[in-house]
CSV table of C-alpha atoms in Angstrom, one decimal:
chain,number,residue,atom,x,y,z
A,268,UNK,CA,12.0,-78.2,-17.5
A,269,UNK,CA,8.6,-78.2,-16.0
A,270,UNK,CA,7.1,-81.0,-14.1
A,271,UNK,CA,4.2,-82.6,-16.1
A,272,UNK,CA,1.6,-85.3,-16.4
A,273,UNK,CA,3.0,-88.0,-17.1
A,274,UNK,CA,4.7,-89.0,-15.0
A,275,UNK,CA,3.5,-87.1,-12.1
A,276,UNK,CA,-0.3,-87.8,-11.5
A,277,UNK,CA,-2.6,-84.8,-12.0
A,278,UNK,CA,-3.6,-84.2,-8.4
A,279,UNK,CA,-0.1,-84.8,-7.1
A,280,UNK,CA,1.1,-82.1,-9.9
A,281,UNK,CA,-1.3,-79.5,-8.8
A,282,UNK,CA,-0.2,-80.1,-5.1
A,283,UNK,CA,3.4,-79.7,-6.2
A,284,UNK,CA,2.7,-76.3,-7.9
A,285,UNK,CA,0.7,-75.1,-4.7
A,286,UNK,CA,4.0,-75.8,-2.8
A,287,UNK,CA,6.0,-73.7,-5.4
A,288,UNK,CA,7.7,-76.8,-6.8
A,289,UNK,CA,7.0,-76.3,-10.5
A,290,UNK,CA,10.1,-77.4,-12.4
A,291,UNK,CA,12.9,-80.1,-12.0
A,292,UNK,CA,15.1,-77.2,-10.9
A,293,UNK,CA,12.7,-76.4,-8.1
A,294,UNK,CA,12.6,-80.1,-7.1
A,295,UNK,CA,16.3,-80.3,-7.1
A,296,UNK,CA,16.7,-77.1,-4.7
A,297,UNK,CA,14.2,-79.1,-2.3
A,298,UNK,CA,15.3,-82.7,-3.1
A,299,UNK,CA,12.9,-85.7,-3.7
A,300,UNK,CA,12.5,-86.8,-0.2
A,301,UNK,CA,11.5,-83.4,1.4
A,302,UNK,CA,9.3,-82.9,-1.6
A,303,UNK,CA,7.6,-86.2,-1.0
A,304,UNK,CA,7.3,-85.4,2.8
A,305,UNK,CA,5.6,-81.9,1.6
A,306,UNK,CA,3.2,-83.8,-0.3
A,307,UNK,CA,2.1,-85.9,2.7
A,308,UNK,CA,2.0,-82.7,5.0
A,309,UNK,CA,-0.2,-80.9,2.3
A,310,UNK,CA,-2.7,-84.0,2.5
A,311,UNK,CA,-1.7,-85.3,-0.8
A,312,UNK,CA,-2.4,-89.1,-1.0
A,313,UNK,CA,1.2,-90.5,-2.2
A,314,UNK,CA,2.6,-93.9,-2.5
A,315,UNK,CA,6.2,-95.1,-2.8
A,316,UNK,CA,5.8,-95.0,-6.5
A,317,UNK,CA,5.4,-91.1,-6.3
A,318,UNK,CA,8.9,-91.1,-4.5
A,319,UNK,CA,10.5,-93.1,-7.1
A,320,UNK,CA,9.2,-90.7,-9.9
A,321,UNK,CA,10.4,-87.8,-8.1
A,322,UNK,CA,13.9,-89.3,-7.7
A,323,UNK,CA,14.0,-90.5,-11.3
A,324,UNK,CA,13.1,-86.8,-12.5
A,325,UNK,CA,16.1,-85.7,-10.5
A,326,UNK,CA,18.4,-88.4,-11.9
A,327,UNK,CA,16.9,-87.8,-15.6
A,328,UNK,CA,15.8,-91.3,-15.9
A,329,UNK,CA,12.6,-93.3,-15.9
A,330,UNK,CA,11.4,-94.5,-12.4
A,331,UNK,CA,11.4,-98.1,-14.0
A,332,UNK,CA,15.2,-97.5,-14.2
A,333,UNK,CA,15.9,-96.8,-10.6
A,334,UNK,CA,18.2,-99.4,-9.0
A,335,UNK,CA,17.7,-100.9,-5.7
A,336,UNK,CA,20.6,-99.1,-4.3
A,337,UNK,CA,19.0,-95.7,-5.6
A,338,UNK,CA,15.8,-96.7,-4.0
A,339,UNK,CA,17.4,-97.7,-0.7
A,340,UNK,CA,19.2,-94.3,-0.6
A,341,UNK,CA,16.3,-92.1,-1.1
A,342,UNK,CA,14.2,-94.2,1.4
A,343,UNK,CA,17.1,-93.8,4.0
A,344,UNK,CA,16.7,-90.1,3.4
A,345,UNK,CA,13.1,-90.1,4.3
A,346,UNK,CA,13.8,-92.1,7.5
A,347,UNK,CA,16.4,-89.5,8.5
A,348,UNK,CA,14.7,-86.3,7.4
A,349,UNK,CA,13.5,-83.8,10.0
A,350,UNK,CA,9.9,-83.2,10.5
A,351,UNK,CA,8.2,-81.4,7.5
A,352,UNK,CA,5.0,-79.1,7.4
A,353,UNK,CA,3.5,-76.7,5.1
A,354,UNK,CA,3.7,-73.3,6.7
A,355,UNK,CA,1.6,-70.2,6.9
A,356,UNK,CA,1.9,-67.6,4.3
A,357,UNK,CA,4.5,-64.9,4.8
A,358,UNK,CA,2.1,-62.4,5.7
A,359,UNK,CA,0.4,-64.5,8.6
A,360,UNK,CA,3.7,-65.5,10.1
A,361,UNK,CA,5.0,-62.0,10.1
A,362,UNK,CA,1.5,-60.9,11.9
A,363,UNK,CA,2.0,-63.4,14.7
A,364,UNK,CA,5.6,-62.6,15.0
A,365,UNK,CA,4.9,-58.9,15.4
A,366,UNK,CA,2.8,-60.1,18.3
A,367,UNK,CA,5.7,-62.2,19.7
A,368,UNK,CA,8.0,-59.0,19.2
A,369,UNK,CA,5.5,-56.9,21.5
A,370,UNK,CA,6.1,-59.6,24.3
A,371,UNK,CA,10.0,-59.4,23.7
A,372,UNK,CA,9.7,-55.5,24.2
A,373,UNK,CA,7.9,-56.1,27.6
A,374,UNK,CA,10.8,-58.0,28.7
A,375,UNK,CA,13.2,-55.3,27.7
A,376,UNK,CA,11.3,-52.8,29.8
A,377,UNK,CA,11.6,-55.2,32.9
A,378,UNK,CA,15.5,-55.7,32.2
A,379,UNK,CA,15.0,-59.2,31.1
A,380,UNK,CA,16.5,-60.6,28.0
A,381,UNK,CA,14.0,-59.6,25.4
A,382,UNK,CA,12.4,-62.9,24.0
A,383,UNK,CA,8.5,-63.1,23.5
A,384,UNK,CA,6.3,-66.1,22.4
A,385,UNK,CA,2.8,-66.5,21.2
A,386,UNK,CA,0.9,-69.8,20.8
A,387,UNK,CA,-1.5,-69.8,18.0
A,388,UNK,CA,-4.4,-72.3,17.4
A,389,UNK,CA,-6.7,-72.2,14.4
A,390,UNK,CA,-5.6,-68.6,13.6
A,391,UNK,CA,-5.9,-67.4,17.2
A,392,UNK,CA,-3.5,-66.3,19.8
A,393,UNK,CA,-4.4,-68.5,22.8
A,394,UNK,CA,-1.2,-67.8,25.0
A,395,UNK,CA,1.3,-64.8,24.8
A,396,UNK,CA,4.5,-64.6,27.2
A,397,UNK,CA,8.0,-63.2,27.5
A,398,UNK,CA,11.2,-63.7,29.5
A,399,UNK,CA,10.8,-63.1,33.4
A,400,UNK,CA,13.7,-65.4,34.4
A,401,UNK,CA,15.4,-62.1,36.6
A,402,UNK,CA,12.1,-61.0,38.1
A,403,UNK,CA,11.0,-64.6,39.1
A,404,UNK,CA,14.4,-65.7,40.0
A,405,UNK,CA,13.8,-69.0,37.9
A,406,UNK,CA,15.9,-70.0,35.0
A,407,UNK,CA,12.9,-72.0,33.7
A,408,UNK,CA,10.8,-69.0,33.2
A,409,UNK,CA,11.7,-68.6,29.5
A,410,UNK,CA,9.3,-67.1,27.2
A,411,UNK,CA,8.5,-70.4,25.4
A,412,UNK,CA,8.1,-72.3,28.7
A,413,UNK,CA,5.6,-69.6,30.2
A,414,UNK,CA,3.7,-69.7,27.0
A,415,UNK,CA,3.3,-73.5,26.7
A,416,UNK,CA,2.0,-73.5,30.4
A,417,UNK,CA,-0.6,-70.8,29.4
A,418,UNK,CA,-1.8,-72.6,26.4
A,419,UNK,CA,-1.9,-75.9,28.2
A,420,UNK,CA,-4.1,-74.3,30.8
A,421,UNK,CA,-6.4,-72.6,28.3
A,422,UNK,CA,-6.8,-76.1,26.4
A,423,UNK,CA,-6.9,-78.3,29.5
A,424,UNK,CA,-4.1,-80.4,27.9
A,425,UNK,CA,-0.5,-80.3,28.2
A,426,UNK,CA,-0.3,-81.8,24.6
A,427,UNK,CA,-0.7,-78.8,22.1
A,428,UNK,CA,-1.5,-80.7,18.9
A,429,UNK,CA,-2.1,-78.7,15.8
A,430,UNK,CA,-0.8,-75.4,17.5
A,431,UNK,CA,2.0,-73.4,16.2
A,432,UNK,CA,4.5,-71.3,18.3
A,433,UNK,CA,6.2,-68.2,17.3
A,434,UNK,CA,9.3,-67.2,19.0
A,435,UNK,CA,11.3,-64.2,18.5
A,436,UNK,CA,14.6,-65.9,19.1
A,437,UNK,CA,15.7,-69.6,18.3
A,438,UNK,CA,15.0,-71.7,21.3
A,439,UNK,CA,17.6,-73.0,23.3
A,440,UNK,CA,17.6,-77.0,24.4
A,441,UNK,CA,15.3,-76.7,27.3
A,442,UNK,CA,12.7,-74.9,25.2
A,443,UNK,CA,13.2,-77.1,22.4
A,444,UNK,CA,12.7,-80.0,24.4
A,445,UNK,CA,9.7,-78.5,26.0
A,446,UNK,CA,8.3,-77.7,22.6
A,447,UNK,CA,8.9,-81.3,21.4
A,448,UNK,CA,7.1,-82.7,24.3
A,449,UNK,CA,4.3,-80.6,23.8
A,450,UNK,CA,3.9,-81.9,20.2
A,451,UNK,CA,3.5,-78.5,18.7
A,452,UNK,CA,2.8,-78.9,15.3
A,453,UNK,CA,5.1,-75.9,13.9
A,454,UNK,CA,7.7,-73.7,15.6
A,455,UNK,CA,8.5,-70.4,13.7
A,456,UNK,CA,11.2,-68.2,15.1
A,457,UNK,CA,12.9,-64.9,14.2
A,458,UNK,CA,16.6,-64.4,15.0
A,459,UNK,CA,19.0,-67.4,15.0
A,460,UNK,CA,21.1,-67.8,18.1
A,461,UNK,CA,24.5,-69.0,17.2
A,462,UNK,CA,25.6,-69.7,20.9
A,463,UNK,CA,22.7,-71.8,22.2
A,464,UNK,CA,20.3,-72.4,19.4
A,465,UNK,CA,18.8,-75.8,19.4
A,466,UNK,CA,17.0,-75.5,16.2
A,467,UNK,CA,19.8,-75.9,13.8
A,468,UNK,CA,22.4,-73.4,15.0
A,469,UNK,CA,24.4,-75.5,17.5
A,470,UNK,CA,22.2,-78.6,17.2
A,471,UNK,CA,18.6,-79.5,16.0
A,472,UNK,CA,16.8,-81.2,18.7
A,473,UNK,CA,13.7,-81.2,16.3
A,474,UNK,CA,15.3,-83.3,13.8
A,475,UNK,CA,17.2,-85.7,16.2
A,476,UNK,CA,16.2,-89.4,15.4
A,477,UNK,CA,16.6,-90.4,18.8
A,478,UNK,CA,13.8,-88.2,20.0
A,479,UNK,CA,10.1,-88.5,19.0
A,480,UNK,CA,9.8,-86.0,15.9
A,481,UNK,CA,6.7,-84.2,15.9
A,482,UNK,CA,7.5,-80.6,15.3
A,483,UNK,CA,8.6,-79.0,12.1
A,484,UNK,CA,10.8,-75.7,12.3
A,485,UNK,CA,11.1,-72.6,10.4
A,486,UNK,CA,13.5,-69.7,11.2
A,487,UNK,CA,14.1,-66.3,9.9
A,488,UNK,CA,10.6,-64.6,10.1
A,489,UNK,CA,11.3,-60.9,10.7
A,490,UNK,CA,14.7,-61.8,11.7
A,491,UNK,CA,16.1,-58.3,11.6
A,492,UNK,CA,13.5,-57.0,13.7
A,493,UNK,CA,13.8,-59.7,16.2
A,494,UNK,CA,17.7,-59.4,16.4
A,495,UNK,CA,17.5,-55.8,16.7
A,496,UNK,CA,15.5,-55.7,19.8
A,497,UNK,CA,18.2,-57.9,21.3
A,498,UNK,CA,21.0,-55.8,20.0
A,499,UNK,CA,19.3,-52.8,21.4
A,500,UNK,CA,18.9,-54.2,24.7
A,501,UNK,CA,22.5,-55.4,25.2
A,502,UNK,CA,23.8,-52.0,23.6
A,503,UNK,CA,21.7,-50.2,26.3
A,504,UNK,CA,22.9,-52.4,29.1
A,505,UNK,CA,26.9,-51.9,27.9
A,506,UNK,CA,26.3,-48.1,27.7
C-alpha cells in the first residue's frame, strides 16, 4: 500500500518519497522511529503527531487509536536510536571512498596496515591521510587521527561540524571516539572490521547513549575494494 495524503501531510509525503519511503512496506523496513528521524535530518518540519501517524500506519490503525503504551514505546525508540542522517548519493560516496583507497594503498607501499581516510567539507576534500603507526613509532597515528588533525589545522577548529569522513576500514574504538569528539556529521566506511570495529561490528560507540551522539554512520561503501586492499597486504606478508 502506498503512503498518501491523508493521513500524511503533503510536504512530509514528498520528503518521505525523496528518502525512498513510498509504501507501508518501505516504512516497515525502516521503522517509524528512524523514518521520523530521517524526516528531521532532511529538514522537514515534523511534530509528534507525525510520529503517531507513522506508527499508526505500521499498525494499520488510525493515529487517534494509538494507546498511551504504544506512544510511549515509539517515543522510547526515538530516545534510544543511534544518530541518523541523509547520506550523499552512492556515486558521490564512491568517489570519495576511491580517494580514501588511494591513501590506503600508500600505507601498503610503506609496509603499514593499509587504511586510508579523507575528510570532506561542502563537497571538497580538506584532509587526506593513511596509517603511519610503524613509520612514526606511534600507535595513535591511525589514518583517521591524522586526517582529523589535518582537517582541524585547515579549518582552525578541532570541531569539524558539517564534515564527512570516509574511511576504508571500520574505525576502532580510539578512532571512533576521536570522530565523535570532533563532532563529525557523517562517517562512511568501506570494509567491516569484525575483530575491533567500533561502528557496529564489536560495539557501536556512535550509538552509545552515555556518550554525546553527534555522528551518523554508514558502512559497506566499496566494501569489496576496501577489503581486497587489506587481504592482498596480509597475503603478501604471509607469502
